Short mmCIF file of C-alpha atoms in Angstrom, two decimals:
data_model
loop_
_atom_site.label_atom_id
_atom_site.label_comp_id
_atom_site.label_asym_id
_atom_site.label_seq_id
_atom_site.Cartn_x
_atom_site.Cartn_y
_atom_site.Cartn_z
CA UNK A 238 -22.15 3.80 11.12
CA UNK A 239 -18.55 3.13 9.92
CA UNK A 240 -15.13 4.55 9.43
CA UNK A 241 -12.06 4.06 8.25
CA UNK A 242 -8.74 5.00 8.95
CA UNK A 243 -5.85 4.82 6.34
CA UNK A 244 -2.27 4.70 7.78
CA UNK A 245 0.41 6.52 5.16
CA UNK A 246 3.64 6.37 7.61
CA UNK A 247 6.08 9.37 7.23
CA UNK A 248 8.64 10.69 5.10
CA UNK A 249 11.40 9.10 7.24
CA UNK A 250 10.05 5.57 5.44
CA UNK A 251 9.96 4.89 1.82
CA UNK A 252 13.75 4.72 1.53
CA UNK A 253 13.13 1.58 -0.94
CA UNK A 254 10.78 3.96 -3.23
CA UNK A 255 13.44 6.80 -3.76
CA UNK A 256 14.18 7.99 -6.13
CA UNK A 257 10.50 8.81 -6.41
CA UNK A 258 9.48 9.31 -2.86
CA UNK A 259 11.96 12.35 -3.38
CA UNK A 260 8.93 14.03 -5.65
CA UNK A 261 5.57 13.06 -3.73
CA UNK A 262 5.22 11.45 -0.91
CA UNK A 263 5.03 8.09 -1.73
CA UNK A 264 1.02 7.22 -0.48
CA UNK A 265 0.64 9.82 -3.44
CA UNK A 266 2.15 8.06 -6.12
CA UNK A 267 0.36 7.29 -9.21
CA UNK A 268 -0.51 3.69 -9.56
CA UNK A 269 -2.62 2.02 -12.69
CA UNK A 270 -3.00 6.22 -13.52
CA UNK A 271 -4.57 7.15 -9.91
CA UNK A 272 -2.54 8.00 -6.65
CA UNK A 273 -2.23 4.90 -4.38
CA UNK A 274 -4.23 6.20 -1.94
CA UNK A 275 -6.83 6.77 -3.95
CA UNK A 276 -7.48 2.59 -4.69
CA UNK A 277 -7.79 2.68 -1.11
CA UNK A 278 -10.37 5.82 -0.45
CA UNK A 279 -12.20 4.02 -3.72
CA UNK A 280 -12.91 0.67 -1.81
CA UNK A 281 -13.87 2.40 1.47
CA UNK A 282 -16.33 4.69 0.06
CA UNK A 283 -18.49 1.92 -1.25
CA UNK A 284 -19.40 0.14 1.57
CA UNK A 285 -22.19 1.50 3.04
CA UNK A 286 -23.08 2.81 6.07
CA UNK A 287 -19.33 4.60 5.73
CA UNK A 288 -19.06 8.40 7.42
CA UNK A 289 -15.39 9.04 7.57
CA UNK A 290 -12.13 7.98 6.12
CA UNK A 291 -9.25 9.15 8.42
CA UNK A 292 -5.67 9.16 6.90
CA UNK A 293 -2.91 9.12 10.22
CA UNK A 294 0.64 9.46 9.31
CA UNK A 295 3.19 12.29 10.27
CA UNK A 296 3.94 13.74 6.67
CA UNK A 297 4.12 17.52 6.96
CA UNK A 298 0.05 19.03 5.34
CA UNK A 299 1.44 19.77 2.13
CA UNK A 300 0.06 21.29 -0.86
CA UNK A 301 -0.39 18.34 -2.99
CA UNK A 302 -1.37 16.14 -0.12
CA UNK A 303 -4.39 18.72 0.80
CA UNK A 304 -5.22 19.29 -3.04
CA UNK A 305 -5.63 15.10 -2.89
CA UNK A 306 -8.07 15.18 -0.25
CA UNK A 307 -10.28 17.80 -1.36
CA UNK A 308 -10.06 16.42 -5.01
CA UNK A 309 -11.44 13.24 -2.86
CA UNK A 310 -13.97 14.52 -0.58
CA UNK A 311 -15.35 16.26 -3.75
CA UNK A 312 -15.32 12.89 -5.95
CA UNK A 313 -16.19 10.55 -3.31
CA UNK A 314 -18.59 12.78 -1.42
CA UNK A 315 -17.45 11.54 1.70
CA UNK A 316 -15.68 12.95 4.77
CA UNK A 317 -11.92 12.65 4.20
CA UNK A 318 -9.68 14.13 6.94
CA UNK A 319 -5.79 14.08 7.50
CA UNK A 320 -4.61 13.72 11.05
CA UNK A 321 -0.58 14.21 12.16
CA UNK A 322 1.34 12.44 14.16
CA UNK A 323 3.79 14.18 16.21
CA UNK A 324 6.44 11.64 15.42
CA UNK A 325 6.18 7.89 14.12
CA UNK A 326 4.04 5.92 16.60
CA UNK A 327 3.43 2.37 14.94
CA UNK A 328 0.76 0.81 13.52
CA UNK A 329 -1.27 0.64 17.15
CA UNK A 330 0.12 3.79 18.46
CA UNK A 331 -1.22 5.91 15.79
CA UNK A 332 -4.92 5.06 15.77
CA UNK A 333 -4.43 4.99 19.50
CA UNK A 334 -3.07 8.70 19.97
CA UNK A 335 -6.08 9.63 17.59
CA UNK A 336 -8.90 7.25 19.45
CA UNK A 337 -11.36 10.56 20.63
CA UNK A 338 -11.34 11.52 16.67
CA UNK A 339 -11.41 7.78 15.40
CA UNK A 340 -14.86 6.95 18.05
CA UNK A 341 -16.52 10.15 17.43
CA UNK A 342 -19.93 9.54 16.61
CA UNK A 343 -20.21 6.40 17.88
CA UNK A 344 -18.92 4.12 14.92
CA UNK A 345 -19.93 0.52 15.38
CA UNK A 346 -16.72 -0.59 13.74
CA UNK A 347 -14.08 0.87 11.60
CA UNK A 348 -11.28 -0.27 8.70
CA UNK A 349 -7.97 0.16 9.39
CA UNK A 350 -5.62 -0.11 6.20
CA UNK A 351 -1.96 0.12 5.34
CA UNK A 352 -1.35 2.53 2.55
CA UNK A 353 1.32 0.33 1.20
CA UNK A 354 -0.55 -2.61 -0.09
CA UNK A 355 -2.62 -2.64 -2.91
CA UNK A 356 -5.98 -5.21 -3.25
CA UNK A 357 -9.09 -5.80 -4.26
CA UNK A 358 -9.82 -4.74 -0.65
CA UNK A 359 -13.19 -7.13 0.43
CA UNK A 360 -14.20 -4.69 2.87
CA UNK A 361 -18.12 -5.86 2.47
CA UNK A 362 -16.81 -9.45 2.68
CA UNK A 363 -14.98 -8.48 5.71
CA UNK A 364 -17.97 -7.22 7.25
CA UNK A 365 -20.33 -9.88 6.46
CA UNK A 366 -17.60 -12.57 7.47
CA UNK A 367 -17.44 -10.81 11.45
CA UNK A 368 -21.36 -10.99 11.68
CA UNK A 369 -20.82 -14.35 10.83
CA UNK A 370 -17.96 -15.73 13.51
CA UNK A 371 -16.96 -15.02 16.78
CA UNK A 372 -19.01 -12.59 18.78
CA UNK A 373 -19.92 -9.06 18.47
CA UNK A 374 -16.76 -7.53 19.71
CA UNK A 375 -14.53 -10.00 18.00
CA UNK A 376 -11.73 -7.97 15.58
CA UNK A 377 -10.93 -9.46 11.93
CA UNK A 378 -7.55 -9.29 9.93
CA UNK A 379 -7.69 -9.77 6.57
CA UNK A 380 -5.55 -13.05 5.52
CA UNK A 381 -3.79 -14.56 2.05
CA UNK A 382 -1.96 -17.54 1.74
CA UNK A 383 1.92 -17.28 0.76
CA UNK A 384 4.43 -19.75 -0.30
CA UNK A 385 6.49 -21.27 2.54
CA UNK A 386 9.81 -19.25 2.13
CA UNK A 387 8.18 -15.91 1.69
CA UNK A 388 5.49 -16.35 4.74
CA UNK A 389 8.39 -15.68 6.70
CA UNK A 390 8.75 -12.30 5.33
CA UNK A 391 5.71 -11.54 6.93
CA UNK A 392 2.72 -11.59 9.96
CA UNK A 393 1.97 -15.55 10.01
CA UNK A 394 -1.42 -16.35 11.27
CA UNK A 395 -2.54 -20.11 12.67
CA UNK A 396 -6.22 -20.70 12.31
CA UNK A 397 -8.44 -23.00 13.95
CA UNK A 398 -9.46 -23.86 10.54
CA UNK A 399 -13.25 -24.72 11.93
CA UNK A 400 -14.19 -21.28 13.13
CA UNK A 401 -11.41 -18.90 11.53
CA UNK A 402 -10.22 -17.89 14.89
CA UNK A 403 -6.70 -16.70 14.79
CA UNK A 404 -4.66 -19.19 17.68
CA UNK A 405 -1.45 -18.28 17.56
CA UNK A 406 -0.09 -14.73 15.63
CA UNK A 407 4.16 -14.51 14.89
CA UNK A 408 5.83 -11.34 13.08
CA UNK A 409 8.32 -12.24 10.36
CA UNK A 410 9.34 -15.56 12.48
CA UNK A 411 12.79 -17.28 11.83
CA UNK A 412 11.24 -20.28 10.72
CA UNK A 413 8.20 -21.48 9.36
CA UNK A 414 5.21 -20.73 11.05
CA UNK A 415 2.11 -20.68 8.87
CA UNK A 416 1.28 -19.87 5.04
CA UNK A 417 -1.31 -17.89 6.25
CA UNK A 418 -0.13 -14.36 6.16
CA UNK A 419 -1.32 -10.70 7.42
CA UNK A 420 -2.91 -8.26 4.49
CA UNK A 421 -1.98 -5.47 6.95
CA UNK A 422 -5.89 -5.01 6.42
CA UNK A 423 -8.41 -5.36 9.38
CA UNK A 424 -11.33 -4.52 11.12
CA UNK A 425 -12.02 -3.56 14.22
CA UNK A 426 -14.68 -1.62 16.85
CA UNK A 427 -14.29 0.50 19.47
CA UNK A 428 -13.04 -2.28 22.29
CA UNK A 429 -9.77 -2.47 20.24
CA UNK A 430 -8.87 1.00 22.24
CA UNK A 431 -8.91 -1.22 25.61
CA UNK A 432 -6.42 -3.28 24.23
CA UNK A 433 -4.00 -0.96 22.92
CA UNK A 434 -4.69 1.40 26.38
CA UNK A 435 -3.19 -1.87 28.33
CA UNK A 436 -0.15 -1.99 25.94
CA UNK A 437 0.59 1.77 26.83
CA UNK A 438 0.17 1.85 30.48
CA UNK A 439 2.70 -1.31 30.49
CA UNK A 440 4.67 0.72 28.26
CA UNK A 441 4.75 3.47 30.68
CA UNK A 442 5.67 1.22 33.73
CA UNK A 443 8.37 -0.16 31.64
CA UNK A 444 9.81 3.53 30.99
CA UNK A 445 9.46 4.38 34.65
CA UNK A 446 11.56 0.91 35.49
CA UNK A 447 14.11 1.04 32.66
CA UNK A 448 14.43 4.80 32.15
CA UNK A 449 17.65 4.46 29.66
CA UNK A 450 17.78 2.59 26.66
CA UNK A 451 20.72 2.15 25.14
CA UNK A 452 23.41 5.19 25.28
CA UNK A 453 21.01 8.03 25.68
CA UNK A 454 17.81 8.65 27.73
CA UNK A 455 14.83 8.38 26.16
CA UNK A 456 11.86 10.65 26.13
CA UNK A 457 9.15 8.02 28.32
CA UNK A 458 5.52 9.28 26.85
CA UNK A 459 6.96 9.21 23.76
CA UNK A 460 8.06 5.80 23.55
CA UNK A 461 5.46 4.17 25.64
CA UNK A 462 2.82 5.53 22.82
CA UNK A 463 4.59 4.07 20.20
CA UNK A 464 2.64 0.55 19.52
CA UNK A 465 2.60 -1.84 16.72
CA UNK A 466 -0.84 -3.35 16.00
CA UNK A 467 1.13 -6.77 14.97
CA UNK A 468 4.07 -7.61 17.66
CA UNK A 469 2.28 -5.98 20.82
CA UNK A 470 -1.21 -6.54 20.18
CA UNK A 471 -2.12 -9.68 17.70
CA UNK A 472 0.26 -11.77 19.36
CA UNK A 473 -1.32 -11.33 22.36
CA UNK A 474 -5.19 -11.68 21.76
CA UNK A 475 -4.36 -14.60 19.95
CA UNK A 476 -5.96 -17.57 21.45
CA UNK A 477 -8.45 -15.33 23.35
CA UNK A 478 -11.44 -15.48 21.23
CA UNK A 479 -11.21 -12.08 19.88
CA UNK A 480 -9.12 -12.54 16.76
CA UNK A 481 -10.18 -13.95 13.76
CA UNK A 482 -8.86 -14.12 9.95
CA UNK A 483 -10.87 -13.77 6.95
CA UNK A 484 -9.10 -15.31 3.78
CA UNK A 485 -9.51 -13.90 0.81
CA UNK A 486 -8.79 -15.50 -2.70
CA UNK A 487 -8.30 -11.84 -4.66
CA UNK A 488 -5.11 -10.15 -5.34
CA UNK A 489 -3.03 -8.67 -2.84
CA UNK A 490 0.33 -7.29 -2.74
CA UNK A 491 3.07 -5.48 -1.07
CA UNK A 492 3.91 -1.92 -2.53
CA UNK A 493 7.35 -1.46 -0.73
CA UNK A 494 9.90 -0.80 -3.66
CA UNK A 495 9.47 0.90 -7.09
CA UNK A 496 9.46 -2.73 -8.86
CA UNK A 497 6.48 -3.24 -6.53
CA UNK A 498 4.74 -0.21 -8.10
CA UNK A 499 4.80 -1.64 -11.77
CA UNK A 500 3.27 -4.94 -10.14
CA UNK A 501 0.70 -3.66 -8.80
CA UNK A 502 -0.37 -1.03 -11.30
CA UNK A 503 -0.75 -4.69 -13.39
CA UNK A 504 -3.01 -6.17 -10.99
CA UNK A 505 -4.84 -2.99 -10.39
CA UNK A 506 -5.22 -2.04 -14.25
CA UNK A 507 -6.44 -5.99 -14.48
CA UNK A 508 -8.78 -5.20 -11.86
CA UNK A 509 -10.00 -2.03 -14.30
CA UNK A 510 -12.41 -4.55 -16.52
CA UNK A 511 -14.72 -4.59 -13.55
CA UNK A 512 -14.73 -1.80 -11.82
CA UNK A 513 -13.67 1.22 -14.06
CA UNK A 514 -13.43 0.14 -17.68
CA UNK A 515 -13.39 3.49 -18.61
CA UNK A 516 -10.01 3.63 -17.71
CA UNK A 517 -8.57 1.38 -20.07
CA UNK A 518 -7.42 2.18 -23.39
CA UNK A 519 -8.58 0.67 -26.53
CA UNK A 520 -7.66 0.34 -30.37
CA UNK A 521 -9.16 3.22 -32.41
CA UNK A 522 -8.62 4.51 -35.64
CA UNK A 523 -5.90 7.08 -35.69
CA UNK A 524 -4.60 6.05 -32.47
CA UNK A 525 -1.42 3.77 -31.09
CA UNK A 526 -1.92 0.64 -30.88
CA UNK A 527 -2.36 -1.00 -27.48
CA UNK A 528 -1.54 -4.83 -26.51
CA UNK A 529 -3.56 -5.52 -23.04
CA UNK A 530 -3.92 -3.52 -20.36
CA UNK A 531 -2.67 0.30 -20.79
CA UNK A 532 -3.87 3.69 -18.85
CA UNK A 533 -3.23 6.54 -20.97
CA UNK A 534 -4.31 10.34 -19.61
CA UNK A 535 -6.48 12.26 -21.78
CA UNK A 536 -3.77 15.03 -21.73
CA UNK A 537 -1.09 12.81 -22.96
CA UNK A 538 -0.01 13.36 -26.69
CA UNK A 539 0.50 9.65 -28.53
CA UNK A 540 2.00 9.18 -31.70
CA UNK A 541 -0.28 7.07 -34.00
CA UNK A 542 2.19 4.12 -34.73
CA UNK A 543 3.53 4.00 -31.20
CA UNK A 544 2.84 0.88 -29.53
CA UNK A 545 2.15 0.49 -25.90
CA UNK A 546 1.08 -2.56 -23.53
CA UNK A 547 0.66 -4.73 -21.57
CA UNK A 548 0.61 -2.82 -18.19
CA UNK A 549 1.40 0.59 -19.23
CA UNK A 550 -0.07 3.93 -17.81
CA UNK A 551 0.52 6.94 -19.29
CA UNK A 552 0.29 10.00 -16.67
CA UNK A 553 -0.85 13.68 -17.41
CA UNK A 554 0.79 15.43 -20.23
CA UNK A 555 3.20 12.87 -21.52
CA UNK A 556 4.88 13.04 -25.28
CA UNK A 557 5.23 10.04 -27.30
CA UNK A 558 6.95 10.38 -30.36
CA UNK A 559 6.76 7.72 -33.49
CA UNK A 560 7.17 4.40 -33.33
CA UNK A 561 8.45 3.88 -29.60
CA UNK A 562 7.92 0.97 -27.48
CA UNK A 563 6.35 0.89 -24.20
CA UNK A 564 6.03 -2.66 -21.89
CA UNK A 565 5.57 -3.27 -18.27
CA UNK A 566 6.41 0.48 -17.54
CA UNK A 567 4.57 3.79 -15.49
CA UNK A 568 5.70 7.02 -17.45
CA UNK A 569 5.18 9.72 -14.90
CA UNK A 570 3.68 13.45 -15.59
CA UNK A 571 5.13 15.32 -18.52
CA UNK A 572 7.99 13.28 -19.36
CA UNK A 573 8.68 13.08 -23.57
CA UNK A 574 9.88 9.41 -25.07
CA UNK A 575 10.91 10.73 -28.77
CA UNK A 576 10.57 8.96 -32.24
CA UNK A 577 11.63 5.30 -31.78
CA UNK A 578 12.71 4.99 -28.12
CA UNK A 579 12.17 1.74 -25.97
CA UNK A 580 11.13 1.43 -23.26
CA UNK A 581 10.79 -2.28 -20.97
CA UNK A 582 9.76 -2.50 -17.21
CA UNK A 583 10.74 1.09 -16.51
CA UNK A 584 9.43 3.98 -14.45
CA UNK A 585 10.17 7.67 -16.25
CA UNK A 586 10.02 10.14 -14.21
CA UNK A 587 8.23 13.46 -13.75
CA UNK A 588 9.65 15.61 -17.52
CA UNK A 589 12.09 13.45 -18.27
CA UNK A 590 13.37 12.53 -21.63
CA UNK A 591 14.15 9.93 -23.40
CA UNK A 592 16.33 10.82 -26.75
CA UNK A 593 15.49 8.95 -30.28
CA UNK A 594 16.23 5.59 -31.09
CA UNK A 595 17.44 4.97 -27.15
CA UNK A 596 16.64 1.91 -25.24
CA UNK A 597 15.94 1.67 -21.70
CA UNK A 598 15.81 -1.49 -19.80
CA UNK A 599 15.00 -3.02 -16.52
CA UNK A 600 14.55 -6.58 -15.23
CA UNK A 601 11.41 -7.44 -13.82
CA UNK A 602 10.39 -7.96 -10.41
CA UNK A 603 7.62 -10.25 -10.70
CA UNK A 604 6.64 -13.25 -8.46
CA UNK A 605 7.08 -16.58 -9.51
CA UNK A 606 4.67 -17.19 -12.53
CA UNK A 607 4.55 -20.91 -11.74
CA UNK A 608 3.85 -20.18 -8.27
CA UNK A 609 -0.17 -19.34 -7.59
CA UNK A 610 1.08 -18.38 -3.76
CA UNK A 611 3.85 -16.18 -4.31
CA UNK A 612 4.71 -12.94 -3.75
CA UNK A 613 6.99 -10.02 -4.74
CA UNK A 614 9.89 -9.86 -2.56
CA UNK A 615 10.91 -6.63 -1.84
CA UNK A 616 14.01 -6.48 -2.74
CA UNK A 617 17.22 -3.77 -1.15
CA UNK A 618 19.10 -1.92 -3.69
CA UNK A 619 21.71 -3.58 -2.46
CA UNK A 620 22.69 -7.20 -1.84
CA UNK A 621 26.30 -8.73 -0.67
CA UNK A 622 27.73 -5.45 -2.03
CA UNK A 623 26.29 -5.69 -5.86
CA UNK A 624 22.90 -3.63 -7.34
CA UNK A 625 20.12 -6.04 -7.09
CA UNK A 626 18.58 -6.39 -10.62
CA UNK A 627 15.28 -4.61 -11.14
CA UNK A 628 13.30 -2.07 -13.15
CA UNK A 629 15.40 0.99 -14.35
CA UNK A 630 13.89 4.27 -12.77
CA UNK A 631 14.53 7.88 -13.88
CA UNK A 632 14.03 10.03 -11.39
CA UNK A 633 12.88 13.70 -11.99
CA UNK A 634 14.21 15.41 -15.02
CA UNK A 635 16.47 12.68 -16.19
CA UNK A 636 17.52 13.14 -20.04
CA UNK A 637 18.73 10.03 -21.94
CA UNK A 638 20.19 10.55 -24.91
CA UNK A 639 19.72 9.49 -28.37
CA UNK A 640 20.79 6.07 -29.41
CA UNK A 641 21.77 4.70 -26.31
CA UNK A 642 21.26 1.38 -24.34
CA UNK A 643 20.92 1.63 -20.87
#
């Protein structure tokens, strides 16, 4: 039997998504026409053998979160059950405060997946590939390669490049390390608890020794059960036999920033010729006329010589009026682009408007094209004092109006 846990952080995070993490949190955001999450829940709930998906993250139970996960457990007939933090814990300090829920039922070996990265997700692969190396109680981490500069940005993993065993593990180093980099992806058994369990009780010591940090006193359990998978336990079974990385060829990305989002709803709508085709639109008579990939929601009202694509999706109860334009761009739930608006590498948001014959404009936040190993950088809003150039987003019920460039 298997499980998997999905980790969706906390609304204290996501300051690069605003304004959109404002609306829904942002594991809930739509992406290629379906929530985020929801790529994720997709990939788990094929593999077989799969009981439980767990999501851990200290968002308040909201409405629309518990509407997602019985939409899910209904679609996906499969156990799908949100667990709170009490505060922000880490990556390790999460699954760890949740272990009794997490082993229940004796799982031989459960996922554990970062909401905020969107992939093809070779969870089977994954599986197959730990039968394969190392022995039974070995964990895996699921690998890419990166171009030199940006590795740095990230986990770097050095492989003995013979049997895939991870030797040495570095978060975000100063220098160059290895091109090898974390998919914040892995998979792990029960034993992993024992690790993380040795991490905490050091983490209590330290408390006990070194009661203040900084100006004010800190509370000690909560601090000593706050552990990151990466810094406190990679780097530290590296080398031991236990860690290995599987590399996968597939598409993988960050989803940090709202430039991100438009990425990978690309590489996810791409992805859409295999596994749902149904999703993508096509030419048909008395319809707009689409160029490449483009999502469009059955409730959304399309103007017959509108033009939309490539990488477009159209969410629930959109307007779109004659003859607009619509490239590289997510319009969000009810928003209205009238007669002969344009509309390039953009994100409207939830009923917003865009007035006739306006134009609105972002630069796009695409990896190198000439690069096969590189990745989006997730960019601040800021940099040296100036607005970084990216995609344009309207927030929530933004009105542009007519005949203007912005």
């Amino acid at each position: 039997m298997l499980k998997a846990v999905i980790l969706i952080g906390g609304p204290q995070k996501g300051t690069r998504f605003r304004p959109l993490s404002f609306e829904v949190p942002k594991p809930l955001f739509p992406v290629a026409g379906v929530p985020m999450l929801q790529h994720h829940i997709e990939a788990c709930a094929k593999v077989p053998n799969m009981k439980e998906i767990l999501l851990v993250g200290f968002y308040q139970p909201n409405e629309e979160l518990t509407r997602f996960l019985s939409n899910a457990q209904q679609e996906f007939k499969i156990s799908i059950r949100y667990l709170q933090e009490y505060a922000a814990l880490g990556t390790g300090g999460g699954i760890y405060h949740f272990r009794d829920q997490i082993v229940s039922g004796s799982p031989e070996a459960f996922f554990v997946l970062n909401a905020d990265v969107c992939s093809e997700f070779p969870l089977p692969e994954m599986l197959s590939f730990q039968k394969e190396h190392g022995e039974p109680n070995s964990f895996v981490i699921l690998g890419t390669t990166a171009n030199r500069k940006q590795s740095m940005n990230y986990g770097c993993i050095v492989e003995n490049e013979e049997t895939s065993e991870v030797m040495h593990y570095v978060e975000k180093p100063s220098t160059f390390v290895s091109d090898i980099i974390n998919c914040g992806i892995y998979l792990f058994n029960p034993d992993i608890f024992q690790h993380i369990g040795a991490v905490f009780q050091k983490n209590q010591q330290d408390m006990l020794l070194y009661p203040y940090d900084g100006e004010e006193p800190t509370n000690g359990w909560h601090r000593a059960e706050a552990i990151r998978l990466e810094q406190d336990i990679f780097t530290a079974l590296a080398g031991q036999g236990k860690l290995y990385v599987y590399k996968t060829l597939s598409f993988w990305s960050q989803i940090k920033s709202a430039g991100s989002a438009i990425y990978a709803s690309r590489l996810y709508l791409n992805q859409y010729h295999k596994t749902h085709p149904e999703r993508l639109a096509s030419n048909k008579e008395g319809g707009p006329k689409i160029s490449g990939n483009v999502y469009i929601h059955p409730t959304a009202n399309i103007d017959p010589t509108a033009v939309l694509g490539p990488n477009v999706s159209i969410g629930t109860g959109v307007t779109i009026g004659a003859g607009v334009r619509v490239r590289e761009s997510i319009i969000l739930h009810g928003a209205t682009l009238q007669d002969h608006s344009c509309v390039l590498n953009c994100i409207v948001g939830w009923d917003s408007t865009i007035g006739k014959w306006a134009r609105v404009e972002g630069t796009p936040s695409d990896p190198n094209p000439n690069d096969p190993y590189a990745k989006i950088d997730s960019e601040t809003l800021f940099r040296d004092g100036k607005l970084t150039p990216s995609i344009t987003i309207l927030g929530c019920n933004v009105t542009i109006p007519s005949e203007c460039h912005r």
